[in-house]
């Protein structure tokens, strides 16, 4: 693993600067072979954590004017000697610099290899390494915050804590079984029961956070409901700022569902635009309507669009039924027209939800809607504050396994099984938790995780 690797670590688009990163025991000498800083000494003689101005040259030909950053082991991202060459952003120049580094002793890095080295060199655990991907992919503020906190090791700490509690119990059982004369297991099952119940509770909390973690990463599952012609598609188009959904005057034209990702005030909404909800005989439309109802059932947020220019009808009644117990924002649309249904009427019918006036046609009322959304998600029942969120499916699966093992321990205690039964399941719980942090992850798993990284990371 000590060979020297190189890659372009910035995106392959034209930009102000681009970085070629070289890492490994020969990183500095590779760089010295291609970097010229006038009469100045070689990089090999320079102190660590310094930046040097000069030129990258292919024999006599100057490729680029650069700044070179020198980071010696272990104080670098990979914990190896690292040189980062800050080039001008052009792709051609970057490729030439990389090629030159490869011809002078470096090997092209595999996707994620820098981060993999950071992990293998003990700079970070697996959950932190995965957070690196999440930071790169973060679609909104919350997702970013969560990934950064995981990168700092919040999940790691939590899992380590749980794991060492389990390890303590395993060690206790094992030593008691080895040395029954001195260590008594009298009353131990009751004590263990208290421990595993607590651990199970912690695991449950982490597991339930995973839905919220997913929500942050993928957006809040949002469904727009409303009777046909209320203006659902118009609203969606307005929010998206483009003509994606079909807007028509014929009732029930939004037949199937459209899905969109939308960023409002730093919150991403994963919007499903549904068919108008109403009783219908039409088979095609029926599918849409059923779908709408089931989507509303699973949604985190329901936006109910009502039409102020018509009376509330049996479709509205049905929708209002559906809203019970859901987090909802009511938008009274078409307020540019003469009001038949007023804000007051709706608010009386739906006292627990905010009712806002909008006109999808004129684009009015949207700011107020965005503010409401923000208030709801900053202070409301969903809060994204300092909690640790498990947003990664692999981590969630491992947590579930661990939770099941702990449940088996509880079962064995209840069934008065001998103590070595406890330790078998405690050990598997320990193993599964170790898989999250990488303390007991197989090589295959490690390779699989890092292969998902982008090039140069
Ligand atoms: P959907 O069936 O709920 O998706 O409704 P649409 O978005 O297709 O809109 C139905 C009709 O209402 C279309 O003719 C829209 O142009 C019209 N409409 C939508 N929003 C407004 C609005 O705020 N004011 C007015 N006057 N018409 C609107």
Tab-separated table of C-alpha atoms and ligand atoms in Angstrom:
chain	number	residue	atom	x	y	z
A	1	UNK	CA	0.000	0.000	0.000
A	2	UNK	CA	2.996	2.258	0.084
A	3	UNK	CA	3.201	2.992	-3.609
A	4	UNK	CA	2.592	6.554	-4.648
A	5	UNK	CA	-0.736	7.467	-6.204
A	6	UNK	CA	-1.935	10.518	-8.089
A	7	UNK	CA	-5.230	11.845	-9.407
A	8	UNK	CA	-7.082	15.010	-10.292
A	9	UNK	CA	-8.991	15.806	-7.127
A	10	UNK	CA	-11.219	18.554	-8.418
A	11	UNK	CA	-14.161	18.299	-10.815
A	12	UNK	CA	-13.570	17.823	-14.526
A	13	UNK	CA	-15.035	21.123	-15.595
A	14	UNK	CA	-13.348	24.344	-16.507
A	15	UNK	CA	-12.793	26.318	-13.315
A	16	UNK	CA	-10.498	28.803	-11.607
A	17	UNK	CA	-8.141	26.236	-10.195
A	18	UNK	CA	-7.784	22.488	-10.319
A	19	UNK	CA	-5.787	20.235	-8.044
A	20	UNK	CA	-3.615	17.238	-8.804
A	21	UNK	CA	-2.992	15.290	-5.625
A	22	UNK	CA	-0.043	12.955	-5.129
A	23	UNK	CA	0.168	10.739	-2.048
A	24	UNK	CA	2.590	8.061	-0.883
A	25	UNK	CA	6.168	7.599	0.219
A	26	UNK	CA	7.564	8.965	-3.077
A	27	UNK	CA	5.112	11.848	-3.398
A	28	UNK	CA	7.723	14.506	-2.730
A	29	UNK	CA	10.337	13.104	-5.095
A	30	UNK	CA	7.748	12.640	-7.860
A	31	UNK	CA	6.790	16.283	-7.437
A	32	UNK	CA	10.439	17.369	-7.402
A	33	UNK	CA	10.939	15.721	-10.785
A	34	UNK	CA	8.300	17.895	-12.443
A	35	UNK	CA	8.228	21.092	-10.355
A	36	UNK	CA	10.649	23.974	-10.846
A	37	UNK	CA	10.772	26.894	-8.456
A	38	UNK	CA	13.522	28.956	-10.047
A	39	UNK	CA	16.766	28.907	-8.125
A	40	UNK	CA	15.054	27.676	-4.991
A	41	UNK	CA	15.811	24.413	-3.307
A	42	UNK	CA	13.966	21.143	-3.840
A	43	UNK	CA	10.658	20.378	-2.120
A	44	UNK	CA	12.439	17.538	-0.360
A	45	UNK	CA	14.379	20.123	1.607
A	46	UNK	CA	11.385	22.278	2.486
A	47	UNK	CA	9.513	22.166	5.786
A	48	UNK	CA	6.102	20.486	5.897
A	49	UNK	CA	2.863	22.459	5.559
A	50	UNK	CA	4.346	25.042	3.218
A	51	UNK	CA	3.238	26.349	-0.149
A	52	UNK	CA	5.606	26.945	-3.059
A	53	UNK	CA	5.250	28.947	-6.224
A	54	UNK	CA	6.719	27.697	-9.475
A	55	UNK	CA	6.198	25.869	-12.753
A	56	UNK	CA	5.373	22.347	-13.841
A	57	UNK	CA	7.684	21.432	-16.685
A	58	UNK	CA	7.915	18.528	-19.087
A	59	UNK	CA	11.627	18.747	-19.846
A	60	UNK	CA	11.933	22.208	-21.444
A	61	UNK	CA	8.232	22.738	-21.987
A	62	UNK	CA	6.324	24.697	-19.339
A	63	UNK	CA	2.917	23.110	-18.728
A	64	UNK	CA	1.472	25.388	-16.056
A	65	UNK	CA	2.212	27.988	-13.445
A	66	UNK	CA	1.295	26.477	-10.096
A	67	UNK	CA	1.225	26.605	-6.317
A	68	UNK	CA	2.392	23.432	-4.661
A	69	UNK	CA	1.321	22.431	-1.186
A	70	UNK	CA	3.625	20.175	0.776
A	71	UNK	CA	2.157	18.026	3.570
A	72	UNK	CA	4.359	15.429	5.186
A	73	UNK	CA	3.155	12.278	6.915
A	74	UNK	CA	1.298	11.873	9.142
A	75	UNK	CA	-0.304	15.316	9.048
A	76	UNK	CA	-2.161	14.986	5.769
A	77	UNK	CA	-5.550	13.628	4.698
A	78	UNK	CA	-4.097	10.214	3.873
A	79	UNK	CA	-1.553	10.327	6.705
A	80	UNK	CA	1.110	9.846	4.002
A	81	UNK	CA	3.465	12.329	2.353
A	82	UNK	CA	1.220	14.385	0.127
A	83	UNK	CA	1.802	17.021	-2.505
A	84	UNK	CA	-1.096	18.967	-3.923
A	85	UNK	CA	-0.436	20.859	-7.120
A	86	UNK	CA	-2.816	23.785	-7.600
A	87	UNK	CA	-2.983	24.316	-11.332
A	88	UNK	CA	-5.033	26.640	-13.468
A	89	UNK	CA	-8.411	25.051	-13.915
A	90	UNK	CA	-8.256	24.044	-17.549
A	91	UNK	CA	-8.825	20.343	-18.087
A	92	UNK	CA	-6.063	20.012	-20.597
A	93	UNK	CA	-3.420	21.495	-18.292
A	94	UNK	CA	-4.642	19.321	-15.411
A	95	UNK	CA	-4.434	16.175	-17.506
A	96	UNK	CA	-0.945	17.054	-18.668
A	97	UNK	CA	0.228	17.600	-15.095
A	98	UNK	CA	-1.311	14.318	-13.995
A	99	UNK	CA	0.250	12.439	-16.915
A	100	UNK	CA	3.586	13.895	-16.057
A	101	UNK	CA	3.274	12.770	-12.436
A	102	UNK	CA	2.357	9.278	-13.672
A	103	UNK	CA	5.377	9.166	-15.962
A	104	UNK	CA	7.594	10.181	-13.072
A	105	UNK	CA	6.800	7.434	-10.652
A	106	UNK	CA	3.218	7.772	-9.455
A	107	UNK	CA	0.381	5.379	-10.264
A	108	UNK	CA	-3.150	6.504	-11.124
A	109	UNK	CA	-5.263	6.373	-7.964
A	110	UNK	CA	-8.387	4.241	-7.942
A	111	UNK	CA	-11.691	5.919	-7.084
A	112	UNK	CA	-11.734	6.626	-3.365
A	113	UNK	CA	-8.191	5.450	-2.849
A	114	UNK	CA	-7.050	8.563	-0.999
A	115	UNK	CA	-9.878	8.149	1.486
A	116	UNK	CA	-9.251	4.430	1.707
A	117	UNK	CA	-5.672	5.147	2.687
A	118	UNK	CA	-6.887	7.627	5.261
A	119	UNK	CA	-9.014	4.827	6.702
A	120	UNK	CA	-6.335	2.143	6.535
A	121	UNK	CA	-3.835	4.516	8.132
A	122	UNK	CA	-6.197	5.056	11.023
A	123	UNK	CA	-7.031	8.660	10.181
A	124	UNK	CA	-10.782	7.923	10.206
A	125	UNK	CA	-13.235	5.101	10.726
A	126	UNK	CA	-15.613	3.716	8.111
A	127	UNK	CA	-18.566	5.839	9.180
A	128	UNK	CA	-16.377	8.902	8.750
A	129	UNK	CA	-15.126	7.707	5.390
A	130	UNK	CA	-18.709	7.222	4.244
A	131	UNK	CA	-19.486	10.706	5.512
A	132	UNK	CA	-16.896	11.984	3.045
A	133	UNK	CA	-19.061	10.681	0.184
A	134	UNK	CA	-22.120	12.173	1.817
A	135	UNK	CA	-20.504	15.584	2.143
A	136	UNK	CA	-19.675	15.476	-1.550
A	137	UNK	CA	-23.212	14.427	-2.440
A	138	UNK	CA	-25.092	16.572	0.074
A	139	UNK	CA	-28.106	18.171	-1.586
A	140	UNK	CA	-29.036	20.576	1.188
A	141	UNK	CA	-27.943	22.291	4.344
A	142	UNK	CA	-29.219	19.635	6.742
A	143	UNK	CA	-27.697	16.758	4.879
A	144	UNK	CA	-24.419	18.626	4.827
A	145	UNK	CA	-24.548	19.364	8.556
A	146	UNK	CA	-25.244	15.732	9.309
A	147	UNK	CA	-22.428	14.473	7.126
A	148	UNK	CA	-19.999	16.930	8.649
A	149	UNK	CA	-20.968	15.874	12.147
A	150	UNK	CA	-20.515	12.245	11.171
A	151	UNK	CA	-17.202	13.157	9.612
A	152	UNK	CA	-16.178	14.599	12.946
A	153	UNK	CA	-16.920	11.222	14.461
A	154	UNK	CA	-20.278	11.631	16.194
A	155	UNK	CA	-21.614	8.262	15.076
A	156	UNK	CA	-18.269	6.666	15.732
A	157	UNK	CA	-18.318	7.806	19.351
A	158	UNK	CA	-21.814	6.544	19.901
A	159	UNK	CA	-21.150	3.137	18.373
A	160	UNK	CA	-17.837	2.776	20.176
A	161	UNK	CA	-19.563	3.504	23.456
A	162	UNK	CA	-22.187	0.823	22.858
A	163	UNK	CA	-19.621	-1.612	21.641
A	164	UNK	CA	-17.379	-1.251	24.651
A	165	UNK	CA	-20.336	-1.775	26.976
A	166	UNK	CA	-21.099	-5.035	25.183
A	167	UNK	CA	-17.443	-6.054	25.200
A	168	UNK	CA	-17.336	-5.506	28.946
A	169	UNK	CA	-20.211	-7.952	29.440
A	170	UNK	CA	-18.630	-10.545	27.157
A	171	UNK	CA	-15.356	-10.272	29.058
A	172	UNK	CA	-17.166	-10.586	32.363
A	173	UNK	CA	-19.056	-13.723	31.326
A	174	UNK	CA	-15.957	-15.315	29.830
A	175	UNK	CA	-13.825	-14.670	32.880
A	176	UNK	CA	-16.551	-15.884	35.234
A	177	UNK	CA	-16.881	-19.080	33.232
A	178	UNK	CA	-13.104	-19.515	33.317
A	179	UNK	CA	-12.763	-18.809	36.974
A	180	UNK	CA	-16.034	-19.726	38.700
A	181	UNK	CA	-14.357	-19.875	42.089
A	182	UNK	CA	-13.539	-16.204	42.164
A	183	UNK	CA	-16.113	-14.569	39.920
A	184	UNK	CA	-19.719	-15.317	40.691
A	185	UNK	CA	-22.500	-15.137	38.165
A	186	UNK	CA	-25.044	-15.008	40.968
A	187	UNK	CA	-27.628	-12.368	40.090
A	188	UNK	CA	-25.765	-11.556	36.891
A	189	UNK	CA	-28.601	-12.279	34.431
A	190	UNK	CA	-30.710	-9.539	36.062
A	191	UNK	CA	-27.851	-7.056	35.804
A	192	UNK	CA	-27.237	-8.022	32.195
A	193	UNK	CA	-30.936	-7.602	31.469
A	194	UNK	CA	-30.778	-3.967	32.610
A	195	UNK	CA	-27.718	-3.380	30.412
A	196	UNK	CA	-29.103	-4.962	27.263
A	197	UNK	CA	-32.435	-3.208	27.695
A	198	UNK	CA	-30.603	0.098	27.761
A	199	UNK	CA	-28.473	-0.848	24.790
A	200	UNK	CA	-31.568	-1.959	22.887
A	201	UNK	CA	-33.112	1.439	23.616
A	202	UNK	CA	-30.071	3.266	22.250
A	203	UNK	CA	-30.075	1.122	19.138
A	204	UNK	CA	-33.779	1.818	18.654
A	205	UNK	CA	-33.124	5.537	18.861
A	206	UNK	CA	-30.376	5.304	16.277
A	207	UNK	CA	-32.595	3.199	14.052
A	208	UNK	CA	-35.510	5.586	14.248
A	209	UNK	CA	-33.156	8.417	13.380
A	210	UNK	CA	-32.378	6.662	10.160
A	211	UNK	CA	-35.711	7.629	8.616
A	212	UNK	CA	-35.003	11.217	9.406
A	213	UNK	CA	-31.473	10.831	8.138
A	214	UNK	CA	-32.807	9.510	4.872
A	215	UNK	CA	-35.244	12.380	4.681
A	216	UNK	CA	-32.445	14.861	5.066
A	217	UNK	CA	-30.407	13.195	2.437
A	218	UNK	CA	-33.132	12.571	-0.095
A	219	UNK	CA	-35.532	15.363	0.724
A	220	UNK	CA	-38.764	15.527	2.696
A	221	UNK	CA	-41.314	13.305	1.012
A	222	UNK	CA	-43.945	15.768	-0.002
A	223	UNK	CA	-47.268	15.154	-1.649
A	224	UNK	CA	-49.427	17.791	-3.297
A	225	UNK	CA	-53.113	16.942	-3.009
A	226	UNK	CA	-56.230	18.768	-4.092
A	227	UNK	CA	-59.294	18.242	-6.201
A	228	UNK	CA	-58.948	18.349	-9.974
A	229	UNK	CA	-58.259	21.823	-11.314
A	230	UNK	CA	-57.335	23.263	-7.934
A	231	UNK	CA	-53.950	24.229	-9.385
A	232	UNK	CA	-51.601	21.498	-8.160
A	233	UNK	CA	-49.643	21.283	-11.397
A	234	UNK	CA	-49.522	25.053	-11.682
A	235	UNK	CA	-48.086	25.246	-8.173
A	236	UNK	CA	-45.495	22.620	-8.915
A	237	UNK	CA	-44.494	24.390	-12.104
A	238	UNK	CA	-44.187	27.627	-10.231
A	239	UNK	CA	-42.009	26.075	-7.549
A	240	UNK	CA	-39.875	24.314	-10.091
A	241	UNK	CA	-39.730	27.386	-12.272
A	242	UNK	CA	-40.304	25.416	-15.419
A	243	UNK	CA	-43.054	23.781	-17.427
A	244	UNK	CA	-42.563	20.213	-16.310
A	245	UNK	CA	-46.024	19.117	-15.253
A	246	UNK	CA	-48.825	19.358	-17.773
A	247	UNK	CA	-51.258	22.130	-16.905
A	248	UNK	CA	-54.714	21.908	-18.469
A	249	UNK	CA	-58.310	22.940	-17.923
A	250	UNK	CA	-59.758	19.446	-18.198
A	251	UNK	CA	-60.520	18.046	-14.783
A	252	UNK	CA	-58.314	15.116	-13.838
A	253	UNK	CA	-55.498	15.551	-16.358
A	254	UNK	CA	-52.668	14.982	-13.943
A	255	UNK	CA	-53.197	11.285	-14.306
A	256	UNK	CA	-50.055	9.684	-13.190
A	257	UNK	CA	-47.612	10.977	-10.673
A	258	UNK	CA	-44.559	13.062	-11.385
A	259	UNK	CA	-41.655	13.175	-9.002
A	260	UNK	CA	-39.413	16.164	-8.533
A	261	UNK	CA	-36.600	17.227	-6.285
A	262	UNK	CA	-36.925	20.789	-5.114
A	263	UNK	CA	-34.790	23.027	-2.934
A	264	UNK	CA	-36.569	25.681	-0.889
A	265	UNK	CA	-34.766	27.729	1.740
A	266	UNK	CA	-32.176	25.019	2.218
A	267	UNK	CA	-34.754	22.282	2.695
A	268	UNK	CA	-35.128	19.768	-0.071
A	269	UNK	CA	-38.545	18.517	-0.891
A	270	UNK	CA	-39.004	15.338	-2.794
A	271	UNK	CA	-42.301	16.205	-4.400
A	272	UNK	CA	-44.799	13.776	-5.767
A	273	UNK	CA	-47.499	15.508	-7.771
A	274	UNK	CA	-50.571	13.349	-7.582
A	275	UNK	CA	-53.727	12.954	-9.523
A	276	UNK	CA	-56.707	14.936	-8.327
A	277	UNK	CA	-58.265	12.993	-5.514
A	278	UNK	CA	-61.863	12.072	-6.228
A	279	UNK	CA	-64.213	9.185	-6.638
A	280	UNK	CA	-63.905	8.017	-10.186
A	281	UNK	CA	-64.917	5.182	-12.472
A	282	UNK	CA	-62.149	5.808	-14.942
A	283	UNK	CA	-59.608	3.005	-14.542
A	284	UNK	CA	-56.544	4.981	-15.571
A	285	UNK	CA	-57.448	7.794	-13.297
A	286	UNK	CA	-58.385	5.421	-10.518
A	287	UNK	CA	-54.812	4.156	-10.410
A	288	UNK	CA	-53.606	7.726	-10.064
A	289	UNK	CA	-56.085	8.474	-7.308
A	290	UNK	CA	-55.283	5.354	-5.324
A	291	UNK	CA	-51.652	6.153	-5.706
A	292	UNK	CA	-52.246	9.670	-4.459
A	293	UNK	CA	-53.928	8.342	-1.368
A	294	UNK	CA	-51.192	5.876	-0.605
A	295	UNK	CA	-48.522	8.522	-1.222
A	296	UNK	CA	-50.277	10.873	1.165
A	297	UNK	CA	-50.257	8.120	3.738
A	298	UNK	CA	-46.454	7.726	3.507
A	299	UNK	CA	-45.626	11.400	3.083
A	300	UNK	CA	-43.734	13.531	5.598
A	301	UNK	CA	-45.496	16.651	4.411
A	302	UNK	CA	-48.796	17.146	2.625
A	303	UNK	CA	-49.532	20.296	0.665
A	304	UNK	CA	-53.267	20.617	0.232
A	305	UNK	CA	-54.200	22.952	-2.610
A	306	UNK	CA	-57.757	24.269	-2.341
A	307	UNK	CA	-59.509	26.349	-4.989
A	308	UNK	CA	-60.812	29.647	-3.627
A	309	UNK	CA	-62.888	30.279	-6.732
A	310	UNK	CA	-65.165	27.284	-6.175
A	311	UNK	CA	-67.052	25.874	-3.245
A	312	UNK	CA	-65.606	23.119	-1.155
A	313	UNK	CA	-67.055	19.903	-2.560
A	314	UNK	CA	-67.092	16.224	-1.642
A	315	UNK	CA	-63.519	15.842	-2.997
A	316	UNK	CA	-62.318	18.476	-0.574
A	317	UNK	CA	-64.187	16.720	2.210
A	318	UNK	CA	-62.458	13.502	1.384
A	319	UNK	CA	-59.062	15.143	1.270
A	320	UNK	CA	-59.624	16.852	4.602
A	321	UNK	CA	-60.357	13.433	6.084
A	322	UNK	CA	-57.077	12.220	4.681
A	323	UNK	CA	-55.135	15.053	6.312
A	324	UNK	CA	-55.941	14.083	9.848
A	325	UNK	CA	-52.743	13.542	11.769
A	326	UNK	CA	-50.501	14.512	8.856
A	327	UNK	CA	-48.081	17.412	8.789
A	328	UNK	CA	-49.879	19.693	6.392
A	329	UNK	CA	-49.724	23.116	4.813
A	330	UNK	CA	-52.986	24.316	3.225
A	331	UNK	CA	-52.654	26.603	0.219
A	332	UNK	CA	-55.776	28.435	-0.847
A	333	UNK	CA	-55.101	29.002	-4.531
A	334	UNK	CA	-56.521	31.322	-7.203
A	335	UNK	CA	-56.799	34.272	-4.854
A	336	UNK	CA	-56.521	36.478	-7.937
A	337	UNK	CA	-60.135	35.462	-8.667
A	338	UNK	CA	-63.239	36.351	-6.707
A	339	UNK	CA	-63.370	34.328	-3.504
A	340	UNK	CA	-66.074	31.711	-3.050
A	341	UNK	CA	-64.176	29.765	-0.412
A	342	UNK	CA	-62.320	32.081	1.986
A	343	UNK	CA	-59.261	31.613	4.139
A	344	UNK	CA	-61.442	31.981	7.241
A	345	UNK	CA	-63.782	29.185	6.131
A	346	UNK	CA	-60.902	26.818	5.537
A	347	UNK	CA	-59.084	27.753	8.719
A	348	UNK	CA	-62.222	26.945	10.712
A	349	UNK	CA	-62.422	23.550	9.082
A	350	UNK	CA	-58.714	22.852	9.589
A	351	UNK	CA	-57.725	24.649	12.780
A	352	UNK	CA	-54.469	22.797	13.337
A	353	UNK	CA	-52.843	23.601	9.978
A	354	UNK	CA	-51.487	26.817	8.525
A	355	UNK	CA	-53.779	28.091	5.739
A	356	UNK	CA	-52.042	30.434	3.315
A	357	UNK	CA	-53.354	32.341	0.331
A	358	UNK	CA	-51.561	31.996	-2.973
A	359	UNK	CA	-52.053	32.518	-6.644
A	360	UNK	CA	-50.147	30.014	-8.675
A	361	UNK	CA	-50.978	32.027	-11.766
A	362	UNK	CA	-49.526	35.276	-10.469
A	363	UNK	CA	-46.854	33.694	-8.344
A	364	UNK	CA	-48.037	35.447	-5.181
A	365	UNK	CA	-47.894	34.034	-1.655
A	366	UNK	CA	-44.944	31.758	-2.344
A	367	UNK	CA	-42.564	33.586	-0.017
A	368	UNK	CA	-44.961	33.173	2.887
A	369	UNK	CA	-45.218	29.491	1.994
A	370	UNK	CA	-41.450	29.114	2.050
A	371	UNK	CA	-41.240	30.848	5.404
A	372	UNK	CA	-43.911	28.569	6.858
A	373	UNK	CA	-42.031	25.582	5.592
A	374	UNK	CA	-38.872	26.820	7.197
A	375	UNK	CA	-40.563	27.496	10.535
A	376	UNK	CA	-42.169	24.078	10.439
A	377	UNK	CA	-38.882	22.337	9.852
A	378	UNK	CA	-36.675	24.474	12.049
A	379	UNK	CA	-38.877	24.630	15.132
A	380	UNK	CA	-41.601	22.162	14.401
A	381	UNK	CA	-41.813	18.505	15.219
A	382	UNK	CA	-39.018	17.704	12.847
A	383	UNK	CA	-35.850	19.194	14.203
A	384	UNK	CA	-32.484	18.533	12.710
A	385	UNK	CA	-30.364	19.882	15.517
A	386	UNK	CA	-27.610	18.121	17.332
A	387	UNK	CA	-28.909	14.590	16.976
A	388	UNK	CA	-26.916	11.917	15.272
A	389	UNK	CA	-28.633	10.621	12.180
A	390	UNK	CA	-27.915	7.368	10.506
A	391	UNK	CA	-28.532	8.100	6.867
A	392	UNK	CA	-26.663	5.283	5.304
A	393	UNK	CA	-28.420	2.043	4.389
A	394	UNK	CA	-25.414	-0.112	5.155
A	395	UNK	CA	-25.107	1.345	8.610
A	396	UNK	CA	-28.820	0.914	9.171
A	397	UNK	CA	-28.714	-2.748	8.163
A	398	UNK	CA	-25.846	-3.378	10.577
A	399	UNK	CA	-27.723	-1.618	13.375
A	400	UNK	CA	-30.757	-3.785	12.733
A	401	UNK	CA	-28.672	-6.934	12.923
A	402	UNK	CA	-27.100	-5.783	16.156
A	403	UNK	CA	-30.517	-4.949	17.554
A	404	UNK	CA	-31.731	-8.471	16.745
A	405	UNK	CA	-28.728	-10.047	18.426
A	406	UNK	CA	-29.410	-7.995	21.548
A	407	UNK	CA	-33.020	-9.141	21.445
A	408	UNK	CA	-31.795	-12.738	21.402
A	409	UNK	CA	-29.725	-12.045	24.511
A	410	UNK	CA	-32.838	-10.792	26.259
A	411	UNK	CA	-34.721	-13.850	25.156
A	412	UNK	CA	-31.985	-16.156	26.466
A	413	UNK	CA	-32.031	-14.379	29.824
A	414	UNK	CA	-35.797	-14.746	30.041
A	415	UNK	CA	-35.556	-18.426	29.125
A	416	UNK	CA	-32.931	-19.018	31.848
A	417	UNK	CA	-30.384	-20.216	29.348
A	418	UNK	CA	-26.784	-20.822	30.452
A	419	UNK	CA	-24.469	-17.787	30.361
A	420	UNK	CA	-22.434	-18.828	27.323
A	421	UNK	CA	-25.604	-18.386	25.278
A	422	UNK	CA	-25.575	-14.723	26.231
A	423	UNK	CA	-22.043	-14.202	25.116
A	424	UNK	CA	-22.573	-15.750	21.691
A	425	UNK	CA	-25.224	-13.184	20.807
A	426	UNK	CA	-23.375	-10.375	22.546
A	427	UNK	CA	-20.426	-11.202	20.345
A	428	UNK	CA	-22.435	-11.014	17.164
A	429	UNK	CA	-23.890	-7.657	18.247
A	430	UNK	CA	-20.351	-6.473	18.840
A	431	UNK	CA	-19.232	-7.718	15.462
A	432	UNK	CA	-22.105	-5.984	13.674
A	433	UNK	CA	-21.462	-2.673	15.393
A	434	UNK	CA	-17.801	-3.032	14.552
A	435	UNK	CA	-18.818	-3.318	10.913
A	436	UNK	CA	-20.197	0.231	11.063
A	437	UNK	CA	-16.987	1.785	12.306
A	438	UNK	CA	-14.699	-0.568	10.438
A	439	UNK	CA	-13.232	-2.154	13.568
A	440	UNK	CA	-14.503	-5.493	12.365
A	441	UNK	CA	-15.190	-4.932	8.678
A	442	UNK	CA	-14.080	-7.441	6.098
A	443	UNK	CA	-11.704	-6.478	3.330
A	444	UNK	CA	-14.443	-7.030	0.741
A	445	UNK	CA	-16.730	-4.627	2.515
A	446	UNK	CA	-14.014	-2.009	2.757
A	447	UNK	CA	-13.253	-2.358	-0.932
A	448	UNK	CA	-16.892	-2.145	-1.865
A	449	UNK	CA	-17.420	1.017	0.116
A	450	UNK	CA	-14.435	2.796	-1.358
A	451	UNK	CA	-15.263	1.772	-4.893
A	452	UNK	CA	-18.347	4.002	-4.665
A	453	UNK	CA	-16.181	7.083	-4.282
A	454	UNK	CA	-15.474	9.400	-7.108
A	455	UNK	CA	-12.112	9.615	-8.749
A	456	UNK	CA	-9.555	11.718	-6.975
A	457	UNK	CA	-11.191	11.509	-3.553
B	1	LIG	P1	-54.582	20.536	-11.134
B	1	LIG	O1	-55.603	19.709	-11.810
B	1	LIG	O2	-54.861	20.691	-9.683
B	1	LIG	O3	-53.172	20.105	-11.382
B	1	LIG	O4	-54.759	22.024	-11.714
B	1	LIG	P2	-53.912	22.776	-12.828
B	1	LIG	O5	-52.636	23.264	-12.280
B	1	LIG	O6	-53.901	21.955	-14.067
B	1	LIG	O7	-54.803	24.070	-13.028
B	1	LIG	C1	-56.138	24.002	-13.483
B	1	LIG	C2	-56.534	25.323	-14.111
B	1	LIG	O8	-56.537	26.376	-13.140
B	1	LIG	C3	-55.597	25.776	-15.213
B	1	LIG	O9	-56.328	26.370	-16.239
B	1	LIG	C4	-54.739	26.838	-14.535
B	1	LIG	O10	-54.258	27.780	-15.444
B	1	LIG	C5	-55.722	27.436	-13.557
B	1	LIG	N1	-55.060	28.018	-12.407
B	1	LIG	C6	-54.120	27.430	-11.617
B	1	LIG	N2	-53.735	28.279	-10.640
B	1	LIG	C7	-54.434	29.439	-10.823
B	1	LIG	C8	-54.475	30.705	-10.136
B	1	LIG	O11	-53.795	30.978	-9.149
B	1	LIG	N3	-55.340	31.624	-10.603
B	1	LIG	C9	-56.130	31.403	-11.693
B	1	LIG	N4	-56.937	32.368	-12.091
B	1	LIG	N5	-56.113	30.233	-12.357
B	1	LIG	C10	-55.281	29.266	-11.948
